[in-house]
C-alpha angles and dihedrals in degrees: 000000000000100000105157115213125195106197132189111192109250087002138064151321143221122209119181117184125177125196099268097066119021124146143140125317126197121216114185131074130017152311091302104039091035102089140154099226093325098307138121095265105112130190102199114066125223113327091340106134116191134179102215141318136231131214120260101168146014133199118179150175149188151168090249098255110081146026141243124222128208101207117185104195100333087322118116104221094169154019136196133203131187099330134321155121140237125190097202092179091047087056084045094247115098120183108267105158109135096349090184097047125112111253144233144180117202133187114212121199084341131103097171109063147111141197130183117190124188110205132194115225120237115215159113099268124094124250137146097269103040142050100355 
């Protein structure tokens, strides 16, 4: 699977999936658990170690016909329909269902589709957006 992640140490991170390669991402322990469907692709950078990340925004797209689904664990957080974006920390309400949970993007009766997430990571590290 092809997932292509963006991370900033402490910080954040940015996922963007397409269609044609969504899986599983976990989102929970270090360089070497936090994967992106068993691959290489890791989430955590270095020796950083985090216990879970939330949404804070959300940028789609589709081909009009069908949906994607942002499922934490086997919870749907979140669908998308035709193209769009939410900045869920700029309303003051970032997405923090099941923050620890593994996740997954599905697209649902689409081929043609994209998402791109950017997540905030959970910790005990410092950074200047967590744990002060």
């Amino acid at each position: 699977m092809a997932v292509t992640v963006s991370s900033r140490k402490n910080t954040s991170f940015v996922l963007h999936v397409s269609a044609a390669n969504s899986g599983t991402i976990i989102l929970a322990g270090n360089s070497t658990t936090t994967n992106v469907n068993g691959s290489s692709t890791c989430v955590a950078i270095g020796d950083e170690v985090f216990s879970g990340a939330y949404i804070t925004q959300a940028f789609w797209g589709t081909d009009g016909v069908g949906t994607i689904q942002i499922v934490r664990g086997s919870t749907v957080v979140a669908t998308y329909d035709s193209t769009g974006q939410k900045d869920y920390a700029g309303c003051g309400m970032p997405l923090n269902v099941l923050q620890s949970a593994n996740l997954a993007v599905n697209f649902v009766g689409t081929a043609n589709a994209y998402c791109m997430l950017e997540l905030q990571k959970v910790g005990t590290f410092t950074s200047e957006y967590n744990n002060r």
